[in-house]
PDB file of C-alpha atoms in Angstrom:
ATOM      1  CA  UNK A 709      -3.078 -11.741 -10.048  1.00 86.00           C
ATOM      2  CA  UNK A 710      -4.019  -9.901  -6.810  1.00 91.00           C
ATOM      3  CA  UNK A 711      -2.435 -12.495  -4.593  1.00 91.00           C
ATOM      4  CA  UNK A 712       0.701 -12.689  -6.687  1.00 90.00           C
ATOM      5  CA  UNK A 713       1.137  -8.945  -6.566  1.00 90.00           C
ATOM      6  CA  UNK A 714       0.570  -8.861  -2.785  1.00 93.00           C
ATOM      7  CA  UNK A 715       3.022 -11.731  -2.244  1.00 90.00           C
ATOM      8  CA  UNK A 716       5.611  -9.930  -4.423  1.00 89.00           C
ATOM      9  CA  UNK A 717       5.159  -6.841  -2.272  1.00 91.00           C
ATOM     10  CA  UNK A 718       5.312  -8.874   0.916  1.00 91.00           C
ATOM     11  CA  UNK A 719       1.848  -7.803   1.944  1.00 93.00           C
ATOM     12  CA  UNK A 720       0.559 -11.407   2.371  1.00 92.00           C
ATOM     13  CA  UNK A 721       2.297 -14.528   3.462  1.00 91.00           C
ATOM     14  CA  UNK A 722       3.407 -17.289   1.116  1.00 90.00           C
ATOM     15  CA  UNK A 723       0.920 -19.561   2.829  1.00 93.00           C
ATOM     16  CA  UNK A 724      -1.992 -17.181   1.923  1.00 93.00           C
ATOM     17  CA  UNK A 725      -0.747 -17.091  -1.676  1.00 92.00           C
ATOM     18  CA  UNK A 726      -0.403 -20.873  -2.039  1.00 93.00           C
ATOM     19  CA  UNK A 727      -3.813 -21.549  -0.418  1.00 94.00           C
ATOM     20  CA  UNK A 728      -5.505 -19.205  -2.852  1.00 93.00           C
ATOM     21  CA  UNK A 729      -3.651 -20.706  -5.814  1.00 93.00           C
ATOM     22  CA  UNK A 730      -4.490 -24.248  -4.671  1.00 94.00           C
ATOM     23  CA  UNK A 731      -8.143 -23.327  -4.356  1.00 95.00           C
ATOM     24  CA  UNK A 732      -8.173 -21.859  -7.844  1.00 93.00           C
ATOM     25  CA  UNK A 733      -6.319 -24.824  -9.269  1.00 94.00           C
ATOM     26  CA  UNK A 734      -8.754 -27.296  -7.668  1.00 95.00           C
ATOM     27  CA  UNK A 735     -11.627 -25.427  -9.114  1.00 96.00           C
ATOM     28  CA  UNK A 736      -9.924 -25.285 -12.616  1.00 94.00           C
ATOM     29  CA  UNK A 737      -7.623 -28.301 -12.862  1.00 93.00           C
ATOM     30  CA  UNK A 738      -7.382 -28.043 -16.675  1.00 94.00           C
ATOM     31  CA  UNK A 739      -5.841 -24.487 -16.563  1.00 91.00           C
ATOM     32  CA  UNK A 740      -2.404 -24.521 -17.919  1.00 91.00           C
ATOM     33  CA  UNK A 741      -1.769 -21.111 -16.389  1.00 90.00           C
ATOM     34  CA  UNK A 742      -2.626 -22.309 -12.901  1.00 91.00           C
ATOM     35  CA  UNK A 743      -0.580 -25.479 -13.395  1.00 93.00           C
ATOM     36  CA  UNK A 744       2.440 -23.380 -14.337  1.00 92.00           C
ATOM     37  CA  UNK A 745       1.919 -21.130 -11.342  1.00 92.00           C
ATOM     38  CA  UNK A 746       1.682 -24.106  -8.997  1.00 92.00           C
ATOM     39  CA  UNK A 747       5.169 -25.033 -10.021  1.00 91.00           C
ATOM     40  CA  UNK A 748       6.664 -21.472 -10.113  1.00 89.00           C
ATOM     41  CA  UNK A 749       8.356 -20.591  -6.849  1.00 86.00           C
ATOM     42  CA  UNK A 750       9.932 -17.282  -7.919  1.00 86.00           C
ATOM     43  CA  UNK A 751       7.662 -14.343  -7.151  1.00 81.00           C
ATOM     44  CA  UNK A 752       8.980 -12.186  -9.885  1.00 83.00           C
ATOM     45  CA  UNK A 753       8.665 -14.917 -12.487  1.00 88.00           C
ATOM     46  CA  UNK A 754       5.061 -15.548 -11.452  1.00 86.00           C
ATOM     47  CA  UNK A 755       4.229 -11.817 -11.973  1.00 82.00           C
ATOM     48  CA  UNK A 756       5.945 -11.815 -15.276  1.00 84.00           C
ATOM     49  CA  UNK A 757       4.145 -14.935 -16.391  1.00 87.00           C
ATOM     50  CA  UNK A 758       0.736 -13.432 -15.385  1.00 84.00           C
ATOM     51  CA  UNK A 759       1.486 -10.209 -17.314  1.00 80.00           C
ATOM     52  CA  UNK A 760       2.531 -12.052 -20.410  1.00 84.00           C
ATOM     53  CA  UNK A 761      -0.378 -14.634 -20.397  1.00 83.00           C
ATOM     54  CA  UNK A 762      -3.422 -12.651 -19.157  1.00 80.00           C
ATOM     55  CA  UNK A 763      -5.948 -11.623 -21.684  1.00 77.00           C
ATOM     56  CA  UNK A 764      -6.596  -8.056 -20.601  1.00 72.00           C
ATOM     57  CA  UNK A 765      -9.421  -7.749 -23.195  1.00 74.00           C
ATOM     58  CA  UNK A 766     -11.549 -10.038 -20.950  1.00 79.00           C
ATOM     59  CA  UNK A 767      -9.922  -9.103 -17.717  1.00 82.00           C
ATOM     60  CA  UNK A 768     -12.429  -8.064 -15.077  1.00 88.00           C
ATOM     61  CA  UNK A 769     -10.987  -4.891 -13.664  1.00 89.00           C
ATOM     62  CA  UNK A 770     -13.835  -4.330 -11.291  1.00 93.00           C
ATOM     63  CA  UNK A 771     -13.470  -7.762  -9.637  1.00 93.00           C
ATOM     64  CA  UNK A 772      -9.676  -7.315  -9.572  1.00 93.00           C
ATOM     65  CA  UNK A 773     -10.118  -3.887  -7.938  1.00 95.00           C
ATOM     66  CA  UNK A 774     -12.593  -5.130  -5.338  1.00 96.00           C
ATOM     67  CA  UNK A 775     -10.308  -7.945  -4.267  1.00 95.00           C
ATOM     68  CA  UNK A 776      -7.236  -5.708  -4.240  1.00 96.00           C
ATOM     69  CA  UNK A 777      -8.914  -2.902  -2.274  1.00 97.00           C
ATOM     70  CA  UNK A 778     -10.202  -5.433   0.308  1.00 96.00           C
ATOM     71  CA  UNK A 779      -6.763  -6.839   0.754  1.00 95.00           C
ATOM     72  CA  UNK A 780      -5.156  -3.435   0.944  1.00 97.00           C
ATOM     73  CA  UNK A 781      -7.725  -2.415   3.559  1.00 96.00           C
ATOM     74  CA  UNK A 782      -6.836  -5.523   5.661  1.00 95.00           C
ATOM     75  CA  UNK A 783      -3.192  -4.685   5.440  1.00 96.00           C
ATOM     76  CA  UNK A 784      -3.789  -1.039   6.280  1.00 97.00           C
ATOM     77  CA  UNK A 785      -5.714  -1.997   9.456  1.00 95.00           C
ATOM     78  CA  UNK A 786      -2.707  -4.060  10.616  1.00 92.00           C
ATOM     79  CA  UNK A 787       0.059  -1.578   9.797  1.00 88.00           C
ATOM     80  CA  UNK A 788       0.044   1.751  11.615  1.00 86.00           C
ATOM     81  CA  UNK A 789       3.195   3.115  10.029  1.00 93.00           C
ATOM     82  CA  UNK A 790       1.838   5.202   7.179  1.00 95.00           C
ATOM     83  CA  UNK A 791       5.243   5.936   5.642  1.00 94.00           C
ATOM     84  CA  UNK A 792       6.002   2.242   5.164  1.00 94.00           C
ATOM     85  CA  UNK A 793       2.466   1.532   4.042  1.00 96.00           C
ATOM     86  CA  UNK A 794       2.710   4.374   1.458  1.00 96.00           C
ATOM     87  CA  UNK A 795       6.012   2.885   0.157  1.00 95.00           C
ATOM     88  CA  UNK A 796       4.300  -0.418  -0.370  1.00 95.00           C
ATOM     89  CA  UNK A 797       1.332   1.221  -2.166  1.00 97.00           C
ATOM     90  CA  UNK A 798       3.609   3.102  -4.574  1.00 97.00           C
ATOM     91  CA  UNK A 799       5.619  -0.064  -5.238  1.00 95.00           C
ATOM     92  CA  UNK A 800       2.398  -1.950  -5.797  1.00 95.00           C
ATOM     93  CA  UNK A 801       1.189   0.716  -8.265  1.00 96.00           C
ATOM     94  CA  UNK A 802       4.403   0.249 -10.232  1.00 94.00           C
ATOM     95  CA  UNK A 803       3.811  -3.503 -10.561  1.00 91.00           C
ATOM     96  CA  UNK A 804       0.239  -3.126 -11.832  1.00 90.00           C
ATOM     97  CA  UNK A 805      -0.322  -3.865 -15.493  1.00 84.00           C
ATOM     98  CA  UNK A 806       0.165  -0.779 -17.634  1.00 83.00           C
ATOM     99  CA  UNK A 807      -3.429  -0.613 -18.740  1.00 83.00           C
ATOM    100  CA  UNK A 808      -4.610  -0.217 -15.133  1.00 88.00           C
ATOM    101  CA  UNK A 809      -2.173   2.238 -13.649  1.00 91.00           C
ATOM    102  CA  UNK A 810      -3.987   5.357 -14.841  1.00 93.00           C
ATOM    103  CA  UNK A 811      -7.405   4.210 -13.840  1.00 93.00           C
ATOM    104  CA  UNK A 812      -9.114   4.808 -10.514  1.00 95.00           C
ATOM    105  CA  UNK A 813      -8.882   3.582  -7.921  1.00 97.00           C
ATOM    106  CA  UNK A 814      -5.436   2.282  -8.922  1.00 96.00           C
ATOM    107  CA  UNK A 815      -3.942   5.660  -9.819  1.00 97.00           C
ATOM    108  CA  UNK A 816      -4.426   6.811  -6.285  1.00 97.00           C
ATOM    109  CA  UNK A 817      -1.673   4.344  -5.246  1.00 97.00           C
ATOM    110  CA  UNK A 818       0.777   6.673  -7.105  1.00 96.00           C
ATOM    111  CA  UNK A 819       0.015   9.951  -5.361  1.00 96.00           C
ATOM    112  CA  UNK A 820      -1.714   9.332  -2.056  1.00 96.00           C
ATOM    113  CA  UNK A 821       1.533   9.737  -0.158  1.00 95.00           C
ATOM    114  CA  UNK A 822       2.221  13.253  -1.547  1.00 96.00           C
ATOM    115  CA  UNK A 823       0.847  14.975   1.556  1.00 96.00           C
ATOM    116  CA  UNK A 824       3.351  13.185   3.672  1.00 94.00           C
ATOM    117  CA  UNK A 825       6.021  15.322   2.118  1.00 93.00           C
ATOM    118  CA  UNK A 826       4.606  18.268   4.070  1.00 94.00           C
ATOM    119  CA  UNK A 827       3.776  16.167   7.103  1.00 93.00           C
ATOM    120  CA  UNK A 828      -0.014  15.985   6.442  1.00 95.00           C
ATOM    121  CA  UNK A 829      -0.676  12.405   7.489  1.00 95.00           C
ATOM    122  CA  UNK A 830      -4.372  13.028   7.928  1.00 96.00           C
ATOM    123  CA  UNK A 831      -4.836  14.021   4.263  1.00 97.00           C
ATOM    124  CA  UNK A 832      -2.885  10.955   3.084  1.00 97.00           C
ATOM    125  CA  UNK A 833      -5.020   8.697   5.320  1.00 97.00           C
ATOM    126  CA  UNK A 834      -8.168  10.303   3.841  1.00 97.00           C
ATOM    127  CA  UNK A 835      -6.991   9.672   0.296  1.00 98.00           C
ATOM    128  CA  UNK A 836      -6.091   6.051   1.027  1.00 97.00           C
ATOM    129  CA  UNK A 837      -9.348   5.412   2.923  1.00 97.00           C
ATOM    130  CA  UNK A 838     -11.343   6.910   0.073  1.00 97.00           C
ATOM    131  CA  UNK A 839      -9.445   4.717  -2.369  1.00 97.00           C
ATOM    132  CA  UNK A 840     -10.154   1.617  -0.285  1.00 97.00           C
ATOM    133  CA  UNK A 841     -13.833   2.502  -0.301  1.00 96.00           C
ATOM    134  CA  UNK A 842     -13.958   3.139  -4.000  1.00 97.00           C
ATOM    135  CA  UNK A 843     -16.247   0.212  -4.689  1.00 95.00           C
ATOM    136  CA  UNK A 844     -18.502   0.879  -1.728  1.00 89.00           C
ATOM    137  CA  UNK A 845     -17.715  -2.481  -0.114  1.00 67.00           C
TER     138      UNK A 845
END
């Protein structure tokens, strides 16, 4: 799910997405969901499929959060334009499953850019950096 979201938001390359999907499929070749995703080339359709077929009762939000925050941190280090970064973060927040949007650290994606409206880049950076360190990794 993390890699599909990041690909949808153009925060990772298609190559990174396909490599991760291939690795997962090779580890779980009997998974109908992974088989479907292997054949789905439309980013939006892949996200929609995941939302419709994931069992959020057994979904590991902590693992999801750790992987997502690590990838966001990597993206953050390579993109110095905070305004465009914050636009990606808000868009990413909007694509998260409904049951996750209001939980931390995910909710931070919604408001961390607020200080930018009064030109306080330092405060926004602090908020984002605290979010990325939420799990202490």
